PDB file of C-alpha atoms in Angstrom:
ATOM      1  CA  MET A 133     -69.837  26.243 -78.520  1.00 92.00           C
ATOM      2  CA  ASN A 134     -72.872  27.887 -80.165  1.00 94.00           C
ATOM      3  CA  LEU A 135     -73.223  24.937 -82.558  1.00 94.00           C
ATOM      4  CA  LEU A 136     -73.057  22.361 -79.757  1.00 95.00           C
ATOM      5  CA  ARG A 137     -75.635  24.241 -77.662  1.00 95.00           C
ATOM      6  CA  LYS A 138     -78.109  23.837 -80.518  1.00 95.00           C
ATOM      7  CA  ASN A 139     -76.969  20.321 -81.531  1.00 95.00           C
ATOM      8  CA  PRO A 140     -74.958  18.662 -78.729  1.00 93.00           C
ATOM      9  CA  ASN A 141     -74.487  15.416 -80.721  1.00 93.00           C
ATOM     10  CA  HIS A 142     -72.986  17.079 -83.798  1.00 95.00           C
ATOM     11  CA  LEU A 143     -69.899  14.876 -84.410  1.00 95.00           C
ATOM     12  CA  SER A 144     -67.934  17.375 -86.500  1.00 95.00           C
ATOM     13  CA  GLY A 145     -68.608  20.062 -83.918  1.00 96.00           C
ATOM     14  CA  GLN A 146     -67.512  17.808 -81.052  1.00 96.00           C
ATOM     15  CA  ALA A 147     -64.301  16.819 -82.855  1.00 96.00           C
ATOM     16  CA  LEU A 148     -63.442  20.429 -83.673  1.00 96.00           C
ATOM     17  CA  MET A 149     -64.289  21.495 -80.122  1.00 96.00           C
ATOM     18  CA  SER A 150     -62.002  18.859 -78.592  1.00 97.00           C
ATOM     19  CA  LEU A 151     -59.149  20.131 -80.772  1.00 97.00           C
ATOM     20  CA  ALA A 152     -59.863  23.751 -79.861  1.00 97.00           C
ATOM     21  CA  LEU A 153     -59.862  22.868 -76.159  1.00 96.00           C
ATOM     22  CA  ALA A 154     -56.567  20.951 -76.525  1.00 96.00           C
ATOM     23  CA  ARG A 155     -54.979  23.982 -78.182  1.00 96.00           C
ATOM     24  CA  THR A 156     -56.209  26.445 -75.570  1.00 95.00           C
ATOM     25  CA  GLY A 157     -55.287  24.623 -72.378  1.00 93.00           C
ATOM     26  CA  GLY A 158     -58.537  22.817 -71.643  1.00 94.00           C
ATOM     27  CA  THR A 159     -56.772  19.448 -71.544  1.00 94.00           C
ATOM     28  CA  HIS A 160     -59.198  17.566 -69.278  1.00 96.00           C
ATOM     29  CA  SER A 161     -62.285  18.705 -71.184  1.00 96.00           C
ATOM     30  CA  ALA A 162     -60.550  18.035 -74.505  1.00 96.00           C
ATOM     31  CA  MET A 163     -59.702  14.488 -73.466  1.00 97.00           C
ATOM     32  CA  THR A 164     -63.194  13.767 -72.146  1.00 96.00           C
ATOM     33  CA  LEU A 165     -64.850  15.052 -75.303  1.00 96.00           C
ATOM     34  CA  GLY A 166     -62.331  13.359 -77.576  1.00 96.00           C
ATOM     35  CA  GLN A 167     -62.887   9.972 -75.933  1.00 96.00           C
ATOM     36  CA  LYS A 168     -66.650  10.463 -76.167  1.00 96.00           C
ATOM     37  CA  VAL A 169     -66.378  11.018 -79.924  1.00 96.00           C
ATOM     38  CA  LEU A 170     -63.971   8.087 -80.323  1.00 96.00           C
ATOM     39  CA  ASN A 171     -66.458   5.773 -78.583  1.00 96.00           C
ATOM     40  CA  THR A 172     -69.466   6.968 -80.604  1.00 95.00           C
ATOM     41  CA  ALA A 173     -70.627   4.320 -83.070  1.00 93.00           C
ATOM     42  CA  GLY A 174     -69.819   5.246 -86.662  1.00 93.00           C
ATOM     43  CA  ALA A 175     -67.983   8.442 -85.696  1.00 95.00           C
ATOM     44  CA  LEU A 176     -64.815   7.425 -87.512  1.00 96.00           C
ATOM     45  CA  ARG A 177     -66.632   7.554 -90.846  1.00 95.00           C
ATOM     46  CA  ASN A 178     -66.693  11.335 -90.439  1.00 95.00           C
ATOM     47  CA  PRO A 179     -63.769  13.109 -92.219  1.00 93.00           C
ATOM     48  CA  HIS A 180     -63.728  15.948 -89.648  1.00 94.00           C
ATOM     49  CA  VAL A 181     -63.407  13.419 -86.845  1.00 96.00           C
ATOM     50  CA  LEU A 182     -60.561  11.649 -88.681  1.00 95.00           C
ATOM     51  CA  GLN A 183     -58.796  14.955 -89.134  1.00 95.00           C
ATOM     52  CA  CYS A 184     -59.275  16.469 -85.678  1.00 96.00           C
ATOM     53  CA  LEU A 185     -59.202  13.599 -83.178  1.00 96.00           C
ATOM     54  CA  PRO A 186     -55.646  12.399 -83.943  1.00 97.00           C
ATOM     55  CA  MET A 187     -54.350  15.965 -83.560  1.00 97.00           C
ATOM     56  CA  THR A 188     -56.234  16.324 -80.269  1.00 97.00           C
ATOM     57  CA  PHE A 189     -54.759  13.152 -78.796  1.00 97.00           C
ATOM     58  CA  ARG A 190     -51.289  14.006 -80.123  1.00 96.00           C
ATOM     59  CA  LEU A 191     -51.390  17.420 -78.440  1.00 96.00           C
ATOM     60  CA  LEU A 192     -52.498  15.753 -75.213  1.00 96.00           C
ATOM     61  CA  GLY A 193     -49.752  13.117 -75.436  1.00 95.00           C
ATOM     62  CA  HIS A 194     -52.097  10.120 -75.710  1.00 96.00           C
ATOM     63  CA  ALA A 195     -50.594   7.942 -78.437  1.00 96.00           C
ATOM     64  CA  GLN A 196     -52.782   4.920 -77.690  1.00 96.00           C
ATOM     65  CA  GLU A 197     -55.937   6.920 -78.388  1.00 96.00           C
ATOM     66  CA  GLU A 198     -54.387   8.477 -81.499  1.00 97.00           C
ATOM     67  CA  ALA A 199     -53.597   5.011 -82.832  1.00 97.00           C
ATOM     68  CA  ALA A 200     -57.094   3.828 -81.866  1.00 96.00           C
ATOM     69  CA  VAL A 201     -58.587   6.455 -84.192  1.00 97.00           C
ATOM     70  CA  TYR A 202     -56.729   5.037 -87.196  1.00 97.00           C
ATOM     71  CA  THR A 203     -57.317   1.418 -86.144  1.00 95.00           C
ATOM     72  CA  GLY A 204     -61.044   2.082 -85.815  1.00 96.00           C
ATOM     73  CA  ALA A 205     -61.126   3.949 -89.130  1.00 96.00           C
ATOM     74  CA  GLN A 206     -59.705   0.883 -90.895  1.00 94.00           C
ATOM     75  CA  GLU A 207     -63.017  -0.887 -90.229  1.00 93.00           C
ATOM     76  CA  PHE A 208     -64.750   1.659 -92.464  1.00 95.00           C
ATOM     77  CA  PHE A 209     -61.884   2.297 -94.908  1.00 95.00           C
ATOM     78  CA  PRO A 210     -59.972  -1.033 -95.100  1.00 94.00           C
ATOM     79  CA  ASN A 211     -58.173  -0.111 -98.337  1.00 95.00           C
ATOM     80  CA  ASP A 212     -57.114   3.407 -97.396  1.00 95.00           C
ATOM     81  CA  LYS A 213     -53.299   3.570 -97.674  1.00 96.00           C
ATOM     82  CA  ALA A 214     -53.077   6.974 -95.989  1.00 96.00           C
ATOM     83  CA  ILE A 215     -54.772   5.688 -92.826  1.00 96.00           C
ATOM     84  CA  CYS A 216     -52.422   2.670 -92.711  1.00 96.00           C
ATOM     85  CA  ALA A 217     -49.386   4.905 -93.164  1.00 96.00           C
ATOM     86  CA  LYS A 218     -50.512   7.272 -90.385  1.00 97.00           C
ATOM     87  CA  LEU A 219     -51.094   4.335 -88.045  1.00 97.00           C
ATOM     88  CA  PHE A 220     -47.603   3.035 -88.834  1.00 97.00           C
ATOM     89  CA  MET A 221     -46.015   6.408 -88.042  1.00 97.00           C
ATOM     90  CA  VAL A 222     -47.890   6.829 -84.772  1.00 97.00           C
ATOM     91  CA  ALA A 223     -46.971   3.308 -83.707  1.00 96.00           C
ATOM     92  CA  ALA A 224     -43.325   3.672 -84.780  1.00 95.00           C
ATOM     93  CA  SER A 225     -42.996   6.949 -82.868  1.00 94.00           C
ATOM     94  CA  ASN A 226     -44.380   5.513 -79.635  1.00 95.00           C
ATOM     95  CA  GLY A 227     -42.966   1.992 -79.345  1.00 93.00           C
ATOM     96  CA  MET A 228     -46.205   0.262 -80.352  1.00 95.00           C
ATOM     97  CA  TYR A 229     -44.460  -2.511 -82.251  1.00 94.00           C
ATOM     98  CA  LYS A 230     -47.377  -4.874 -82.889  1.00 93.00           C
ATOM     99  CA  GLU A 231     -49.521  -2.079 -84.303  1.00 95.00           C
ATOM    100  CA  GLN A 232     -46.554  -0.909 -86.364  1.00 96.00           C
ATOM    101  CA  HIS A 233     -46.117  -4.394 -87.822  1.00 96.00           C
ATOM    102  CA  GLN A 234     -49.826  -4.798 -88.580  1.00 95.00           C
ATOM    103  CA  ALA A 235     -49.905  -1.443 -90.380  1.00 96.00           C
ATOM    104  CA  ALA A 236     -46.820  -2.339 -92.429  1.00 97.00           C
ATOM    105  CA  VAL A 237     -48.343  -5.687 -93.446  1.00 96.00           C
ATOM    106  CA  SER A 238     -51.556  -3.910 -94.506  1.00 96.00           C
ATOM    107  CA  LEU A 239     -49.596  -1.418 -96.613  1.00 97.00           C
ATOM    108  CA  LEU A 240     -47.647  -4.193 -98.310  1.00 96.00           C
ATOM    109  CA  ARG A 241     -50.855  -6.090 -99.019  1.00 96.00           C
ATOM    110  CA  LEU A 242     -52.520  -3.012-100.506  1.00 95.00           C
ATOM    111  CA  THR A 243     -49.616  -1.753-102.614  1.00 95.00           C
ATOM    112  CA  LYS A 244     -47.202  -4.654-103.280  1.00 94.00           C
ATOM    113  CA  ASP A 245     -44.545  -1.906-103.033  1.00 94.00           C
ATOM    114  CA  ASP A 246     -41.010  -2.976-102.045  1.00 94.00           C
ATOM    115  CA  LYS A 247     -40.737   0.046 -99.748  1.00 94.00           C
ATOM    116  CA  TYR A 248     -43.399  -1.392 -97.483  1.00 96.00           C
ATOM    117  CA  MET A 249     -41.726  -4.794 -97.526  1.00 97.00           C
ATOM    118  CA  TRP A 250     -38.802  -3.110 -95.762  1.00 97.00           C
ATOM    119  CA  TRP A 251     -41.251  -1.489 -93.323  1.00 97.00           C
ATOM    120  CA  VAL A 252     -42.417  -5.021 -92.478  1.00 97.00           C
ATOM    121  CA  VAL A 253     -38.824  -6.213 -91.993  1.00 97.00           C
ATOM    122  CA  VAL A 254     -38.006  -3.253 -89.735  1.00 97.00           C
ATOM    123  CA  SER A 255     -41.136  -3.824 -87.663  1.00 96.00           C
ATOM    124  CA  LEU A 256     -40.181  -7.498 -87.235  1.00 96.00           C
ATOM    125  CA  VAL A 257     -36.710  -6.461 -86.069  1.00 96.00           C
ATOM    126  CA  LEU A 258     -38.196  -4.048 -83.531  1.00 95.00           C
ATOM    127  CA  LEU A 259     -40.665  -6.673 -82.330  1.00 93.00           C
ATOM    128  CA  THR A 260     -37.771  -9.066 -81.816  1.00 93.00           C
ATOM    129  CA  LYS A 261     -35.609  -6.548 -79.965  1.00 91.00           C
ATOM    130  CA  PHE A 262     -38.149  -4.783 -77.770  1.00 91.00           C
ATOM    131  CA  SER A 263     -41.382  -6.757 -77.379  1.00 84.00           C
ATOM    132  CA  LYS A 264     -41.915  -9.362 -74.666  1.00 84.00           C
ATOM    133  CA  GLU A 265     -42.357 -12.316 -76.998  1.00 84.00           C
ATOM    134  CA  ASP A 266     -41.079 -15.779 -76.089  1.00 89.00           C
ATOM    135  CA  GLU A 267     -37.846 -17.019 -77.677  1.00 90.00           C
ATOM    136  CA  LYS A 268     -39.568 -19.282 -80.202  1.00 93.00           C
ATOM    137  CA  THR A 269     -41.713 -16.421 -81.487  1.00 93.00           C
ATOM    138  CA  ARG A 270     -38.667 -14.152 -81.693  1.00 93.00           C
ATOM    139  CA  GLN A 271     -36.784 -16.714 -83.763  1.00 93.00           C
ATOM    140  CA  LEU A 272     -39.736 -17.110 -86.134  1.00 95.00           C
ATOM    141  CA  GLN A 273     -39.950 -13.341 -86.562  1.00 95.00           C
ATOM    142  CA  LEU A 274     -36.238 -13.102 -87.311  1.00 95.00           C
ATOM    143  CA  ALA A 275     -36.390 -16.010 -89.755  1.00 96.00           C
ATOM    144  CA  LEU A 276     -39.238 -14.316 -91.625  1.00 97.00           C
ATOM    145  CA  ALA A 277     -37.415 -10.976 -91.716  1.00 97.00           C
ATOM    146  CA  GLU A 278     -34.239 -12.664 -92.943  1.00 97.00           C
ATOM    147  CA  ARG A 279     -36.033 -14.582 -95.682  1.00 97.00           C
ATOM    148  CA  MET A 280     -37.814 -11.454 -96.934  1.00 97.00           C
ATOM    149  CA  ALA A 281     -34.558  -9.484 -97.101  1.00 96.00           C
ATOM    150  CA  GLU A 282     -32.630 -12.402 -98.601  1.00 96.00           C
ATOM    151  CA  LYS A 283     -35.250 -12.874-101.321  1.00 96.00           C
ATOM    152  CA  SER A 284     -35.071  -9.179-102.150  1.00 95.00           C
ATOM    153  CA  LEU A 285     -31.292  -9.459-102.557  1.00 93.00           C
ATOM    154  CA  GLU A 286     -31.547 -12.598-104.688  1.00 92.00           C
ATOM    155  CA  GLN A 287     -34.077 -10.957-107.005  1.00 93.00           C
ATOM    156  CA  GLY A 288     -32.034  -7.790-107.400  1.00 90.00           C
ATOM    157  CA  ARG A 289     -34.598  -5.635-105.600  1.00 92.00           C
ATOM    158  CA  LEU A 290     -32.270  -4.697-102.735  1.00 93.00           C
ATOM    159  CA  THR A 291     -30.753  -1.584-104.273  1.00 91.00           C
ATOM    160  CA  THR A 292     -29.785   0.870-101.521  1.00 93.00           C
ATOM    161  CA  THR A 293     -27.290   0.850 -98.657  1.00 94.00           C
ATOM    162  CA  GLU A 294     -30.169   1.706 -96.282  1.00 95.00           C
ATOM    163  CA  GLU A 295     -31.929  -1.528 -97.226  1.00 96.00           C
ATOM    164  CA  LEU A 296     -28.627  -3.388 -96.970  1.00 96.00           C
ATOM    165  CA  ARG A 297     -28.117  -2.098 -93.424  1.00 96.00           C
ATOM    166  CA  ILE A 298     -31.523  -3.445 -92.426  1.00 97.00           C
ATOM    167  CA  TYR A 299     -30.586  -6.879 -93.810  1.00 97.00           C
ATOM    168  CA  LEU A 300     -27.251  -6.773 -91.986  1.00 97.00           C
ATOM    169  CA  GLU A 301     -29.047  -5.866 -88.749  1.00 96.00           C
ATOM    170  CA  VAL A 302     -31.284  -8.923 -89.104  1.00 97.00           C
ATOM    171  CA  LEU A 303     -28.221 -11.140 -89.565  1.00 97.00           C
ATOM    172  CA  ASP A 304     -26.278  -9.432 -86.761  1.00 96.00           C
ATOM    173  CA  ILE A 305     -29.031 -10.035 -84.198  1.00 95.00           C
ATOM    174  CA  GLN A 306     -28.632 -13.733 -84.977  1.00 94.00           C
ATOM    175  CA  SER A 307     -24.791 -13.493 -84.822  1.00 94.00           C
ATOM    176  CA  LYS A 308     -24.571 -14.669 -88.441  1.00 96.00           C
ATOM    177  CA  HIS A 309     -21.263 -12.911 -88.997  1.00 95.00           C
ATOM    178  CA  ALA A 310     -20.115 -15.169 -91.833  1.00 95.00           C
ATOM    179  CA  ASP A 311     -23.340 -14.455 -93.727  1.00 96.00           C
ATOM    180  CA  MET A 312     -22.907 -10.724 -93.150  1.00 96.00           C
ATOM    181  CA  LEU A 313     -19.366 -10.942 -94.480  1.00 95.00           C
ATOM    182  CA  ALA A 314     -20.530 -12.836 -97.554  1.00 94.00           C
ATOM    183  CA  VAL A 315     -23.086 -10.118 -98.318  1.00 94.00           C
ATOM    184  CA  LEU A 316     -20.535  -7.312 -97.898  1.00 94.00           C
ATOM    185  CA  SER A 317     -17.951  -9.157 -99.999  1.00 91.00           C
ATOM    186  CA  SER A 318     -20.227 -10.016-102.928  1.00 86.00           C
ATOM    187  CA  ASP A 319     -19.527  -8.813-106.456  1.00 84.00           C
ATOM    188  CA  GLY A 320     -23.137  -7.916-107.196  1.00 79.00           C
ATOM    189  CA  PRO A 321     -24.619  -4.547-108.174  1.00 81.00           C
ATOM    190  CA  LEU A 322     -24.202  -3.250-104.606  1.00 88.00           C
ATOM    191  CA  ALA A 323     -20.430  -3.767-104.588  1.00 90.00           C
ATOM    192  CA  GLU A 324     -19.593  -0.218-105.720  1.00 89.00           C
ATOM    193  CA  LYS A 325     -22.008   1.343-103.237  1.00 91.00           C
ATOM    194  CA  ILE A 326     -20.491  -0.720-100.421  1.00 93.00           C
ATOM    195  CA  SER A 327     -16.944   0.278-101.371  1.00 90.00           C
ATOM    196  CA  ASN A 328     -17.947   3.967-101.340  1.00 90.00           C
ATOM    197  CA  ASP A 329     -19.611   3.772 -97.907  1.00 93.00           C
ATOM    198  CA  PRO A 330     -16.963   4.170 -95.137  1.00 92.00           C
ATOM    199  CA  ASP A 331     -19.191   2.664 -92.444  1.00 94.00           C
ATOM    200  CA  LEU A 332     -19.881  -0.485 -94.476  1.00 95.00           C
ATOM    201  CA  VAL A 333     -16.194  -0.810 -95.356  1.00 94.00           C
ATOM    202  CA  THR A 334     -15.329  -0.580 -91.659  1.00 95.00           C
ATOM    203  CA  GLN A 335     -18.073  -3.082 -90.807  1.00 96.00           C
ATOM    204  CA  ARG A 336     -16.583  -5.555 -93.287  1.00 96.00           C
ATOM    205  CA  ILE A 337     -13.125  -5.228 -91.681  1.00 95.00           C
ATOM    206  CA  SER A 338     -14.698  -5.731 -88.252  1.00 96.00           C
ATOM    207  CA  LEU A 339     -16.444  -8.889 -89.496  1.00 96.00           C
ATOM    208  CA  LEU A 340     -13.167 -10.250 -90.847  1.00 95.00           C
ATOM    209  CA  LEU A 341     -11.813  -9.825 -87.318  1.00 93.00           C
ATOM    210  CA  LYS A 342     -14.844 -11.478 -85.714  1.00 92.00           C
ATOM    211  CA  THR A 343     -14.438 -14.471 -88.011  1.00 93.00           C
ATOM    212  CA  ASP A 344     -10.691 -14.707 -87.177  1.00 91.00           C
ATOM    213  CA  MET A 345      -9.568 -13.808 -90.701  1.00 93.00           C
ATOM    214  CA  HIS A 346      -6.815 -11.540 -89.414  1.00 91.00           C
ATOM    215  CA  ASP A 347      -4.642 -11.511 -92.542  1.00 91.00           C
ATOM    216  CA  LYS A 348      -7.564 -10.430 -94.706  1.00 93.00           C
ATOM    217  CA  ALA A 349      -8.604  -7.861 -92.101  1.00 94.00           C
ATOM    218  CA  VAL A 350      -5.140  -6.264 -92.215  1.00 92.00           C
ATOM    219  CA  GLU A 351      -5.179  -6.254 -96.023  1.00 92.00           C
ATOM    220  CA  ALA A 352      -8.637  -4.677 -96.138  1.00 93.00           C
ATOM    221  CA  ALA A 353      -7.752  -2.034 -93.526  1.00 93.00           C
ATOM    222  CA  VAL A 354      -4.497  -1.096 -95.270  1.00 91.00           C
ATOM    223  CA  ARG A 355      -6.271  -0.860 -98.621  1.00 91.00           C
ATOM    224  CA  THR A 356      -8.871   1.445 -97.107  1.00 91.00           C
ATOM    225  CA  LEU A 357      -6.375   3.602 -95.218  1.00 89.00           C
ATOM    226  CA  ASN A 358      -4.270   4.025 -98.328  1.00 87.00           C
ATOM    227  CA  ALA A 359      -7.240   5.862 -99.817  1.00 84.00           C
ATOM    228  CA  LYS A 360      -8.690   7.805 -96.871  1.00 83.00           C
ATOM    229  CA  ASP A 361      -8.258   8.491 -93.175  1.00 83.00           C
ATOM    230  CA  ASN A 362     -10.618   6.713 -90.783  1.00 85.00           C
ATOM    231  CA  TRP A 363      -9.843   6.315 -87.088  1.00 87.00           C
ATOM    232  CA  ALA A 364     -12.002   3.189 -86.741  1.00 90.00           C
ATOM    233  CA  ASP A 365      -9.961   1.483 -89.483  1.00 92.00           C
ATOM    234  CA  TYR A 366      -6.685   2.353 -87.716  1.00 90.00           C
ATOM    235  CA  LYS A 367      -7.941   0.586 -84.601  1.00 91.00           C
ATOM    236  CA  LEU A 368      -9.125  -2.455 -86.543  1.00 92.00           C
ATOM    237  CA  CYS A 369      -5.828  -2.652 -88.422  1.00 91.00           C
ATOM    238  CA  ALA A 370      -3.921  -2.697 -85.129  1.00 90.00           C
ATOM    239  CA  GLU A 371      -6.259  -5.312 -83.620  1.00 91.00           C
ATOM    240  CA  ALA A 372      -5.903  -7.496 -86.713  1.00 91.00           C
ATOM    241  CA  THR A 373      -2.112  -7.235 -86.534  1.00 88.00           C
ATOM    242  CA  ILE A 374      -2.182  -8.346 -82.891  1.00 88.00           C
ATOM    243  CA  GLY A 375      -4.571 -11.120 -83.943  1.00 87.00           C
ATOM    244  CA  GLN A 376      -2.013 -12.401 -86.445  1.00 84.00           C
ATOM    245  CA  ILE A 377       0.564 -12.668 -83.659  1.00 82.00           C
ATOM    246  CA  SER A 378      -1.938 -14.377 -81.324  1.00 75.00           C
ATOM    247  CA  GLU A 379      -2.514 -16.998 -83.997  1.00 66.00           C
ATOM    248  CA  GLY A 380       1.110 -18.062 -83.608  1.00 62.00           C
ATOM    249  CA  GLU A 381       2.888 -16.023 -86.269  1.00 56.00           C
ATOM    250  CA  SER A 382       6.606 -16.445 -85.609  1.00 59.00           C
ATOM    251  CA  GLU A 383       7.517 -12.981 -86.905  1.00 75.00           C
ATOM    252  CA  GLY A 384       5.471 -10.948 -84.449  1.00 78.00           C
ATOM    253  CA  GLU A 385       8.066  -8.209 -84.090  1.00 82.00           C
ATOM    254  CA  LEU A 386       8.309  -7.896 -87.866  1.00 85.00           C
ATOM    255  CA  LEU A 387       4.514  -7.556 -88.143  1.00 85.00           C
ATOM    256  CA  ILE A 388       4.476  -4.780 -85.539  1.00 86.00           C
ATOM    257  CA  THR A 389       7.376  -2.993 -87.251  1.00 88.00           C
ATOM    258  CA  SER A 390       5.647  -3.259 -90.612  1.00 87.00           C
ATOM    259  CA  PHE A 391       2.431  -1.855 -89.157  1.00 87.00           C
ATOM    260  CA  CYS A 392       4.243   1.104 -87.579  1.00 88.00           C
ATOM    261  CA  GLU A 393       6.183   1.856 -90.757  1.00 90.00           C
ATOM    262  CA  THR A 394       2.962   1.834 -92.763  1.00 88.00           C
ATOM    263  CA  VAL A 395       1.265   4.184 -90.304  1.00 88.00           C
ATOM    264  CA  GLN A 396       4.289   6.499 -90.363  1.00 87.00           C
ATOM    265  CA  LYS A 397       3.990   6.633 -94.145  1.00 85.00           C
ATOM    266  CA  TRP A 398       0.371   7.770 -93.787  1.00 84.00           C
ATOM    267  CA  ALA A 399       1.481  10.371 -91.215  1.00 83.00           C
ATOM    268  CA  GLN A 400       3.523  12.104 -93.924  1.00 82.00           C
ATOM    269  CA  ILE A 401       0.377  12.774 -95.968  1.00 79.00           C
ATOM    270  CA  ARG A 402      -0.964  16.297 -95.513  1.00 71.00           C
ATOM    271  CA  GLY A 403      -3.973  16.416 -93.173  1.00 72.00           C
ATOM    272  CA  ARG A 404      -3.566  12.871 -91.858  1.00 73.00           C
ATOM    273  CA  ALA A 405      -0.891  13.262 -89.199  1.00 72.00           C
ATOM    274  CA  ARG A 406      -3.254  13.356 -86.200  1.00 78.00           C
ATOM    275  CA  GLY A 407      -4.985  10.039 -86.941  1.00 80.00           C
ATOM    276  CA  ALA A 408      -1.716   8.330 -87.765  1.00 82.00           C
ATOM    277  CA  GLU A 409       0.009   9.608 -84.625  1.00 81.00           C
ATOM    278  CA  LEU A 410      -2.895   8.433 -82.471  1.00 82.00           C
ATOM    279  CA  ALA A 411      -2.668   5.041 -84.149  1.00 82.00           C
ATOM    280  CA  LEU A 412       1.054   4.795 -83.383  1.00 81.00           C
TER     281      LEU A 412
END
């Protein structure tokens, strides 16, 4: 306050004052002063302003203004990765999908880092799911996301199950179940990681069901349940067995008996009785 009495246009002082007011309950005054600094020409060159204003707006719950600080700062620091990353996080936390996508694209352009390629893909998925774009734009966004993920897989740069899940999400939105199944059934470097991930194993069984491959779904579920207990796989195994009968299998009673006998065998294994009994 003493500084601003002597020099009311001192940008660092104004930015620090707005933060102090936000932290001490002076919300209206903090917002008024913060917006004044934000709208001052050249203010976002000032490191104190860049440090204090985002915190002020975050404390006040004004995400749009917080993002505006980083967007405005990019005009002065177009190659600053930290500013891009902060803008991405603010946008991602507050449903600002276009800003999130723009920040991800900037990071990828600046770094050529595969991590940020996946940030771009995720932002495209969120734009498709939650923004109010027309159908043609949504399809273009999905096609771009799919091609980026597919290229990463082809070049051996898709190396984690987290990245794989993003790719599967892109395909699932488009109901490309056969393509999802092909990815989860491949013999590439991800095969071992997929086989050791219960959720991905269950997803593969579910996709076999969705693509009417009931025999293979039963085989996959039995193979999985022989190794470990998983309630979701019990359900899928039962659904696949019923699917076999619905397809016109003449030995429906035999299939049901075989399923029950197999489940009873699992029920004899220590620690697995509850899941098996529920399945029966």
